[in-house]
Coordinates of C-alpha atoms and ligand atoms in Angstrom, one line a residue:
M1 CA -0.1 -0.1 -0.1
K2 CA 1.3 3.5 -0.8
L3 CA 1.5 6.4 1.8
R4 CA -0.3 9.3 1.2
T5 CA 1.2 12.3 3.2
W6 CA 0.6 15.9 3.4
N7 CA 3.3 18.0 1.5
T8 CA 3.8 21.3 3.5
A9 CA 5.7 22.6 0.2
T10 CA 2.9 22.1 -2.4
K11 CA 0.0 22.2 0.1
E12 CA -1.5 19.1 -0.9
Y13 CA -1.5 15.4 -0.2
T14 CA 1.3 13.4 -2.2
E15 CA 1.8 9.8 -2.7
V16 CA 5.1 8.5 -1.7
N17 CA 7.0 7.0 -4.7
P18 CA 10.7 6.6 -4.7
I19 CA 12.5 9.3 -6.8
N20 CA 15.9 7.4 -7.2
H21 CA 16.1 4.4 -9.4
D22 CA 17.1 2.0 -6.4
G23 CA 13.7 2.5 -5.0
I24 CA 15.0 3.5 -1.6
I25 CA 13.1 6.1 0.0
R26 CA 15.4 8.7 1.5
I27 CA 14.5 10.6 4.7
Y28 CA 16.4 13.4 6.4
N29 CA 15.1 14.5 9.7
C30 CA 16.3 17.6 11.5
G31 CA 17.6 16.4 14.8
P32 CA 18.2 17.6 18.2
T33 CA 20.6 20.5 19.2
V34 CA 22.6 18.8 21.9
Y35 CA 22.9 21.7 24.4
S36 CA 20.2 20.6 27.1
T37 CA 17.5 18.3 27.9
P38 CA 14.9 17.9 25.3
H39 CA 11.6 18.9 26.3
I40 CA 8.4 16.7 25.5
G41 CA 7.7 19.1 22.5
N42 CA 11.2 18.1 21.0
I43 CA 10.2 14.2 21.9
R44 CA 6.9 14.7 19.8
R45 CA 9.0 15.6 17.0
F46 CA 11.3 12.5 17.3
I47 CA 8.3 10.2 17.7
V48 CA 6.7 11.7 14.5
A49 CA 10.0 10.9 12.6
D50 CA 10.1 7.5 13.9
L51 CA 6.4 7.0 13.1
L52 CA 6.9 8.0 9.5
V53 CA 10.0 5.6 9.2
K54 CA 8.2 2.7 10.7
T55 CA 4.8 3.5 8.6
L56 CA 6.8 3.2 5.4
V57 CA 8.5 0.1 6.4
H58 CA 5.1 -1.5 7.6
L59 CA 3.6 -0.6 4.1
G60 CA 6.6 -2.2 2.4
Y61 CA 8.6 0.5 1.5
T62 CA 12.6 0.3 1.9
V63 CA 13.9 3.3 3.8
R64 CA 17.2 5.0 4.4
S65 CA 17.0 7.6 7.1
V66 CA 19.1 10.3 8.6
M67 CA 18.6 12.5 11.6
N68 CA 21.4 14.8 12.3
I69 CA 23.1 15.7 15.8
T70 CA 23.7 19.5 16.0
D71 CA 26.7 20.0 18.1
V72 CA 28.1 23.3 16.5
G73 CA 26.7 26.4 15.0
H74 CA 23.1 26.6 16.0
L75 CA 23.3 30.4 17.1
M76 CA 20.6 31.9 19.1
D77 CA 20.0 33.9 16.1
S78 CA 20.7 31.6 13.6
D79 CA 21.3 34.0 10.6
H80 CA 23.7 36.6 11.9
A81 CA 27.5 35.9 12.3
E82 CA 27.5 38.3 15.2
A83 CA 23.9 38.0 16.6
G84 CA 23.8 35.6 19.4
A85 CA 26.1 32.9 20.7
D86 CA 26.4 29.4 19.7
K87 CA 23.9 27.3 21.9
M88 CA 26.8 24.8 22.5
L89 CA 29.0 27.4 23.8
I90 CA 26.2 28.9 26.1
A91 CA 25.7 25.5 27.5
A92 CA 29.4 25.0 28.0
E93 CA 29.6 28.1 30.0
R94 CA 26.5 27.4 32.0
E95 CA 27.9 23.9 33.0
K96 CA 31.3 24.7 33.2
L97 CA 32.2 22.1 30.6
T98 CA 33.8 21.8 27.2
P99 CA 31.4 22.1 24.1
E100 CA 32.6 18.5 23.5
I101 CA 31.6 17.0 26.7
I102 CA 28.3 19.0 26.4
A103 CA 27.5 17.2 23.0
A104 CA 28.7 13.8 24.4
K105 CA 26.4 14.2 27.5
Y106 CA 23.3 15.2 25.8
T107 CA 23.6 13.2 22.7
Q108 CA 23.8 10.3 25.2
E109 CA 20.7 11.7 26.8
F110 CA 18.9 11.7 23.3
F111 CA 19.6 8.3 22.6
A112 CA 18.4 7.1 26.1
I113 CA 15.3 9.1 25.6
L114 CA 14.6 7.5 21.9
N115 CA 14.9 4.0 23.8
Q116 CA 12.5 5.0 26.4
V117 CA 9.8 5.9 24.0
R118 CA 11.1 3.1 21.7
A119 CA 11.9 5.0 18.6
E120 CA 14.7 4.3 16.5
P121 CA 14.2 6.7 13.7
A122 CA 17.3 6.7 11.6
N123 CA 20.0 4.7 9.9
F124 CA 22.6 7.4 10.5
Y125 CA 23.2 9.9 13.3
P126 CA 25.6 12.2 11.7
R127 CA 27.3 14.9 14.1
A128 CA 27.8 18.3 12.7
T129 CA 31.3 18.6 13.8
M130 CA 32.4 15.3 12.0
H131 CA 31.2 16.9 8.8
V132 CA 32.7 20.3 8.4
P133 CA 34.7 19.3 5.3
A134 CA 31.6 18.6 3.4
M135 CA 30.1 22.0 4.6
I136 CA 33.1 24.0 3.1
E137 CA 32.6 22.1 -0.1
V138 CA 29.0 22.9 -0.4
I139 CA 29.8 26.7 0.6
K140 CA 32.7 26.5 -2.0
N141 CA 29.8 25.5 -4.7
L142 CA 27.5 28.2 -3.8
I143 CA 30.3 31.0 -4.1
S144 CA 31.2 29.6 -7.4
N145 CA 27.5 29.5 -8.6
G146 CA 26.9 33.0 -7.5
F147 CA 24.8 32.4 -4.6
A148 CA 27.2 33.6 -1.7
Y149 CA 29.3 36.6 -0.8
E150 CA 32.1 37.2 1.6
T151 CA 32.0 39.9 4.4
N152 CA 34.2 40.7 7.3
S153 CA 32.4 38.3 9.7
G154 CA 31.4 35.4 7.6
I155 CA 30.1 34.0 4.2
Y156 CA 26.6 34.7 3.6
F157 CA 24.0 33.2 1.3
D158 CA 22.3 35.9 -1.1
V159 CA 18.5 35.0 -1.0
T160 CA 17.9 37.4 -3.7
K161 CA 20.0 35.3 -6.0
F162 CA 17.7 32.2 -5.6
S163 CA 14.5 32.8 -7.4
N164 CA 12.5 30.0 -5.5
Y165 CA 13.3 31.6 -2.1
G166 CA 10.2 31.6 -0.1
N167 CA 8.5 29.0 -2.0
L168 CA 8.2 26.6 1.0
S169 CA 7.3 29.1 3.7
G170 CA 5.7 32.0 1.6
N171 CA 8.1 34.4 3.2
T172 CA 9.2 36.0 -0.2
T173 CA 12.0 38.2 -0.4
A174 CA 9.9 40.9 -2.0
E175 CA 7.7 41.1 1.1
V176 CA 10.5 42.4 3.3
E177 CA 12.4 45.6 2.4
P178 CA 16.1 45.3 3.5
G179 CA 16.5 46.1 7.2
A180 CA 13.0 46.3 7.9
R181 CA 12.6 43.0 10.1
I182 CA 16.0 43.0 11.7
G183 CA 18.5 45.9 12.0
I184 CA 21.1 44.2 9.6
R185 CA 24.5 45.2 9.8
E186 CA 25.7 47.1 6.8
E187 CA 27.6 44.0 5.3
K188 CA 24.7 41.8 5.0
R189 CA 22.9 42.6 1.7
H190 CA 19.3 41.6 2.6
A191 CA 17.3 40.8 5.8
F192 CA 16.7 37.3 4.9
D193 CA 20.4 36.7 3.9
F194 CA 22.0 34.1 6.3
V195 CA 25.5 33.0 7.4
L196 CA 27.1 29.9 5.9
W197 CA 30.4 30.3 7.5
V198 CA 31.1 32.3 10.6
K199 CA 34.8 33.7 10.8
A200 CA 35.9 33.0 14.4
E201 CA 37.5 35.1 16.8
K202 CA 40.9 33.6 18.2
E203 CA 39.5 32.7 21.6
H204 CA 36.5 30.8 20.0
L205 CA 36.3 27.4 21.4
M206 CA 35.2 25.4 18.2
Q207 CA 36.7 26.3 14.9
W208 CA 38.2 24.9 11.8
D209 CA 40.3 25.6 9.1
S210 CA 38.8 26.8 5.9
P211 CA 39.4 28.7 2.6
W212 CA 38.1 31.9 4.2
G213 CA 40.3 31.4 7.5
R214 CA 39.4 29.7 10.7
G215 CA 35.6 29.4 11.6
Y216 CA 32.9 27.3 12.2
P217 CA 29.6 26.5 10.0
G218 CA 26.2 28.0 10.3
W219 CA 23.2 25.8 11.4
H220 CA 21.4 25.6 8.0
I221 CA 24.4 24.5 6.0
E222 CA 24.9 21.6 8.3
C223 CA 21.7 20.0 7.3
S224 CA 22.2 20.7 3.5
A225 CA 25.7 19.3 3.7
M226 CA 24.8 16.0 5.6
A227 CA 21.7 15.3 3.7
Q228 CA 23.9 15.6 0.3
H229 CA 26.8 13.6 1.9
L230 CA 24.7 10.6 3.4
L231 CA 21.5 10.4 0.9
G232 CA 22.4 12.3 -2.3
E233 CA 21.4 15.6 -4.0
S234 CA 18.0 14.8 -4.2
I235 CA 16.0 13.1 -1.3
D236 CA 12.5 11.9 -1.0
I237 CA 11.2 13.2 2.2
H238 CA 12.5 16.1 4.6
T239 CA 11.0 16.2 8.1
G240 CA 11.1 18.7 11.1
G241 CA 8.9 20.7 13.5
I242 CA 6.7 23.6 12.0
D243 CA 9.0 25.8 13.5
N244 CA 11.8 24.6 11.3
M245 CA 9.9 25.7 8.2
F246 CA 11.4 29.1 8.3
P247 CA 14.0 29.8 8.0
H248 CA 15.8 26.6 8.6
H249 CA 14.2 24.7 5.9
E250 CA 13.6 27.6 3.6
N251 CA 17.4 28.0 3.7
E252 CA 18.5 24.4 3.4
I253 CA 16.6 24.3 0.1
A254 CA 18.1 27.6 -1.0
Q255 CA 21.7 26.2 -0.3
S256 CA 21.2 22.7 -1.4
E257 CA 19.6 23.6 -4.7
G258 CA 21.9 26.4 -5.3
A259 CA 24.9 24.1 -4.9
S260 CA 23.5 21.0 -7.0
G261 CA 21.2 22.8 -9.5
K262 CA 18.6 20.0 -8.3
K263 CA 15.5 19.6 -6.6
F264 CA 16.4 19.0 -2.8
A265 CA 13.5 17.2 -1.3
N266 CA 10.3 15.9 -2.9
I267 CA 8.2 16.0 0.2
W268 CA 8.2 18.1 3.3
V269 CA 6.7 16.8 6.5
H270 CA 6.2 19.2 9.2
N271 CA 4.8 18.2 12.8
E272 CA 2.8 20.7 14.7
H273 CA 3.9 21.8 18.2
L274 CA 3.0 20.3 21.6
L275 CA 2.0 23.3 23.7
V276 CA 1.7 23.6 27.4
D277 CA -1.0 25.7 28.8
G278 CA -1.6 26.8 25.2
K279 CA 1.6 28.3 24.9
K280 CA 5.2 27.4 23.7
M281 CA 7.0 25.7 26.4
A282 CA 9.3 27.9 28.6
K283 CA 11.6 27.5 31.5
S284 CA 10.5 30.6 32.9
A285 CA 7.0 29.8 33.1
G286 CA 7.5 26.6 34.7
T287 CA 6.0 24.8 31.4
F288 CA 9.2 23.2 30.3
I289 CA 8.2 19.6 30.7
T290 CA 10.7 16.7 30.3
L291 CA 10.4 12.9 30.1
D292 CA 11.9 12.8 33.4
E293 CA 9.2 14.6 34.9
I294 CA 6.7 12.5 33.2
I295 CA 8.2 9.4 34.7
K296 CA 8.7 11.1 38.3
R297 CA 4.9 11.7 38.4
G298 CA 4.4 8.0 37.9
Y299 CA 3.5 7.8 34.2
S300 CA 5.1 5.6 31.8
P301 CA 7.2 7.1 28.8
L302 CA 5.0 4.9 26.4
A303 CA 1.8 6.3 27.9
F304 CA 3.0 9.7 26.8
K305 CA 3.5 8.2 23.4
F306 CA -0.2 6.8 23.3
L307 CA -1.3 10.3 24.2
L308 CA 0.7 11.7 21.3
F309 CA -0.6 9.0 18.9
Q310 CA -4.3 9.9 20.0
T311 CA -3.7 13.3 18.2
H312 CA -2.9 13.6 14.5
Y313 CA 0.8 14.9 14.1
R314 CA -0.4 17.9 12.1
S315 CA -2.6 19.0 15.0
K316 CA -1.4 21.1 17.9
L317 CA -1.6 19.2 20.8
N318 CA -2.0 21.0 24.3
F319 CA -0.4 19.1 26.9
I320 CA -2.4 18.8 30.3
W321 CA -1.3 16.4 33.2
S322 CA -4.8 15.1 33.6
A323 CA -4.5 14.0 29.8
M324 CA -1.8 11.6 31.1
D325 CA -4.1 10.0 33.3
S326 CA -6.5 9.0 30.4
A327 CA -3.4 8.0 28.1
S328 CA -2.2 5.7 31.1
D329 CA -5.8 4.0 31.2
G330 CA -6.0 3.8 27.6
L331 CA -2.6 2.0 27.1
K332 CA -3.5 -0.2 30.0
G333 CA -6.6 -1.4 28.5
I334 CA -4.6 -2.5 25.5
Q335 CA -1.8 -3.9 27.6
N336 CA -4.3 -5.9 29.7
F337 CA -6.2 -7.4 26.9
V338 CA -2.8 -8.5 25.3
D339 CA -1.9 -10.1 28.6
K340 CA -5.0 -12.0 28.7
I341 CA -4.6 -13.2 24.8
I342 CA -1.0 -14.3 25.7
A343 CA -2.3 -16.3 28.7
L344 CA -5.0 -18.0 26.5
T345 CA -2.3 -18.9 23.8
V346 CA -0.2 -20.6 26.5
R347 CA -3.0 -22.6 28.1
E348 CA -2.5 -26.1 27.9
T349 CA -6.0 -27.0 26.7
D350 CA -8.1 -25.2 24.3
D351 CA -11.6 -25.2 25.5
G352 CA -12.6 -21.8 23.8
L353 CA -15.4 -22.3 21.5
L354 CA -14.8 -21.8 17.9
N355 CA -17.6 -20.7 15.7
S356 CA -18.1 -18.1 13.0
A357 CA -19.2 -15.4 15.7
N358 CA -15.8 -15.4 17.2
E359 CA -13.5 -15.8 14.3
I360 CA -11.2 -12.8 13.6
N361 CA -10.5 -11.5 10.2
S362 CA -6.9 -10.6 10.6
E363 CA -6.6 -9.7 6.9
E364 CA -9.4 -7.2 7.1
Y365 CA -8.1 -5.5 10.3
S366 CA -4.3 -5.4 8.9
K367 CA -5.7 -3.8 5.9
K368 CA -7.8 -1.3 7.9
F369 CA -4.6 -0.6 10.0
A370 CA -2.6 -0.2 7.2
N371 CA -5.2 2.2 5.4
A372 CA -5.3 4.5 8.8
L373 CA -1.4 5.0 8.5
A374 CA -1.3 5.2 4.9
N375 CA -3.8 8.3 5.1
D376 CA -1.1 10.8 6.4
L377 CA -0.3 8.7 9.5
G378 CA -3.7 8.4 11.0
T379 CA -2.5 7.2 14.2
P380 CA -5.9 8.3 15.9
Q381 CA -7.8 6.0 13.5
A382 CA -5.4 3.2 14.1
I383 CA -5.7 3.5 17.8
A384 CA -9.7 3.6 17.4
L385 CA -9.0 0.4 15.3
V386 CA -7.3 -1.4 18.1
F387 CA -10.3 -0.6 20.5
E388 CA -12.6 -1.7 18.3
I389 CA -11.0 -5.1 18.2
I390 CA -10.8 -5.2 22.0
R391 CA -14.4 -4.2 22.4
K392 CA -15.3 -7.1 20.2
F393 CA -13.0 -9.8 21.3
N394 CA -12.8 -8.9 25.0
P395 CA -16.3 -10.1 26.0
L396 CA -15.7 -13.4 24.3
L397 CA -12.2 -13.6 25.9
E398 CA -13.7 -13.0 29.4
S399 CA -16.5 -15.6 28.7
N400 CA -14.0 -18.3 27.6
G401 CA -15.5 -18.0 24.2
L402 CA -12.4 -17.4 22.3
S403 CA -10.4 -20.4 21.0
K404 CA -6.6 -20.6 21.4
Q405 CA -6.3 -20.4 17.6
E406 CA -8.1 -17.2 17.4
G407 CA -5.8 -15.8 20.4
I408 CA -2.8 -16.6 18.3
K409 CA -4.2 -14.7 15.4
I410 CA -5.1 -11.7 17.6
L411 CA -1.8 -11.6 19.1
E412 CA 0.1 -11.8 15.6
L413 CA -2.2 -8.9 14.6
F414 CA -1.2 -6.8 17.7
R415 CA 2.4 -7.7 17.0
S416 CA 2.4 -6.4 13.7
F417 CA 0.5 -3.1 14.8
D418 CA 3.2 -2.8 17.5
K419 CA 6.1 -2.7 15.0
V420 CA 4.6 0.7 14.1
F421 CA 3.3 1.8 17.6
G422 CA 6.2 0.5 19.8
M423 CA 4.1 0.8 23.0
I424 CA 2.9 -2.8 24.0
S425 CA 5.0 -5.2 25.7
F426 CA 5.1 -8.9 24.7
A427 CA 7.7 -10.0 27.2
E428 CA 6.0 -12.8 28.7
Q429 CA 4.9 -14.0 25.2
E430 CA 8.6 -14.0 24.2
K431 CA 9.2 -17.0 26.3
T432 CA 5.8 -18.8 26.2
T433 CA 3.8 -18.0 23.0
V434 CA 2.6 -20.6 20.6
T435 CA 3.1 -19.2 17.4
K436 CA 1.1 -20.1 14.6
E437 CA 3.9 -22.1 13.1
V438 CA 4.0 -24.3 16.4
A439 CA 0.3 -24.6 16.6
D440 CA 0.1 -25.8 12.8
L441 CA 2.7 -28.3 13.7
V442 CA 0.7 -29.5 16.7
S443 CA -2.4 -30.0 14.4
M444 CA -0.3 -31.8 12.0
R445 CA 1.1 -34.0 14.6
E446 CA -2.6 -34.6 15.9
K447 CA -3.6 -35.6 12.4
A448 CA -0.7 -38.0 12.1
R449 CA -1.3 -39.7 15.3
Q450 CA -4.8 -40.4 14.4
E451 CA -3.7 -41.9 11.1
K452 CA -1.2 -43.9 13.4
N453 CA 1.6 -42.4 11.3
Y454 CA 4.1 -42.6 14.3
T455 CA 7.1 -41.8 12.2
L456 CA 5.7 -38.6 11.0
S457 CA 4.2 -37.8 14.6
D458 CA 7.8 -38.3 15.9
E459 CA 9.5 -36.3 13.2
L460 CA 6.9 -33.4 13.9
R461 CA 7.7 -33.6 17.7
K462 CA 11.2 -32.8 17.2
Q463 CA 10.4 -30.0 14.9
I464 CA 8.2 -28.7 17.8
I465 CA 11.0 -29.1 20.2
D466 CA 13.3 -27.2 17.9
K467 CA 10.8 -24.4 18.3
G468 CA 11.2 -24.2 22.0
F469 CA 8.2 -26.4 23.2
D470 CA 8.1 -30.0 24.6
V471 CA 5.0 -32.1 23.6
K472 CA 3.6 -34.7 25.6
D473 CA 0.3 -36.9 24.7
S474 CA -2.3 -37.0 27.5
A475 CA -5.8 -38.1 27.6
N476 CA -6.6 -34.5 27.0
G477 CA -4.6 -34.4 23.8
Q478 CA -1.1 -32.9 23.1
Q479 CA 0.3 -30.8 25.8
L480 CA 2.8 -28.0 25.3
T481 CA 5.3 -27.0 27.7
P482 CA 7.9 -24.2 26.9
I483 CA 11.6 -25.4 27.1
K484 CA 13.4 -23.4 29.5
Ligands
AMP1 P1 16.0 21.8 18.9 O1 16.8 20.7 19.5 O2 15.7 23.0 19.4 O3 16.6 22.2 17.4 O4 14.8 21.0 18.3 C1 14.6 19.8 17.9 C2 13.4 19.6 17.1 O5 12.1 19.9 17.8 C3 13.2 20.6 15.9 O6 12.6 19.8 14.8 C4 12.0 21.5 16.4 O7 11.2 21.8 15.2 C5 11.2 20.7 17.1 N1 10.4 21.4 18.3 C6 10.7 22.2 19.0 N2 9.7 22.6 19.7 C7 8.5 21.8 19.7 C8 7.4 21.6 20.2 N3 6.9 22.4 21.2 N4 6.6 20.7 19.6 C9 7.0 19.8 18.6 N5 8.2 20.0 18.0 C10 9.0 20.8 18.6
ZN2 ZN1 18.0 20.7 9.9

């Protein structure tokens, strides 16, 4: 099935089809600036990036994805060489550590968080500091293609030279008179011009050699260079939070296309913000919430993930603590059902009734699930489907009206759903589940025994043992016990 996603560049739904001959979907996700603990809004962003990749894989695509780690050059005001210090250096000063240690500390924390929310979005996590030569190459191309100019403080991109500037965000150069928006220094030609390379003072902590003297890269150039370096000049999908759209992504397009002469990203996917008290999260207002805070208050990080999935990624989500209670209850509802199904599938006898009323049509549910996600990552619909299944089968389960065979099918279905969700635990099942494969061997063995074909029956027993179960014949039929 094909994914249809909202493309923020064209403002329309677009079917995802690979643009490169090898059929691989190349995705670049703007990642964290590793200078402080991420808030739950940032985490929404990482979960959406993960959801996109997992959905594509679920729908049968082959994906190569990159999420960058920004560990240099993200200035407080990202477009000026002089205005605003590097966020990494501010953190280094605050914590009395070197920028390298700050980066290592928060990169590690970032990965720990990904683990806690069971997100594994990327095949590569390039660090900006490791790709400075690639950035210098792109800047050199931009200069020779006439898109960049040098000043005393650095190299700037001249937005007026790039005719498509503003196509993504609608912030066209014509709208803003030079100097109108931000008091530009004389050396910058236009208000939207942005820095590609900053010439560093001697004492600046992070600096590299370049054709323009020692310095460090601007933030936007990092993503253009790393995307090109790891994925090529034209990628399928670029993602980011909605605040990244301007100026960051607008500038990425200008740089990438200015350097390569080719279209940079086919589809742009932007997630909406998570708000607290209806506003942007801010430390000063006490609304800067971290995953640790969620855990400290007794909630699971996966309940937070459930909360996120109840809202479509392109809708704003206002976080309130009471919503975490309902999210916890919701996730527990799914988990309890799964636990009961697991218990059914490992029961020694199968006394559940099997009739057409309690049969599960896995194929139909799989299709509905894929459809929900294929429709611009419709997690609220996918979750609603999960509850529809629970509402239908839980009463049967409670009244012992569900056969083991159906239980196994439901479990397989939920397992496939969870490859995308990553929020259900199948831990017990790992050790004890009778998979459909084992159940089929058991039925084949039953038939062989009825036909007194003991050679085949012994052969099948060996195959069942190989799958981790001992099988004994009793008056009640064959009994399975997991081999420890
Ligand atoms: P940063 O580490 O500040 O560069 O942000 C990392 C990512 O989180 C960026 O892609 C932002 O667009 C995204 N982001 C920032 N704030 C929020 C928010 N409140 N909700 C969702 N995403 C956000
Ligand atoms: Zn980026």
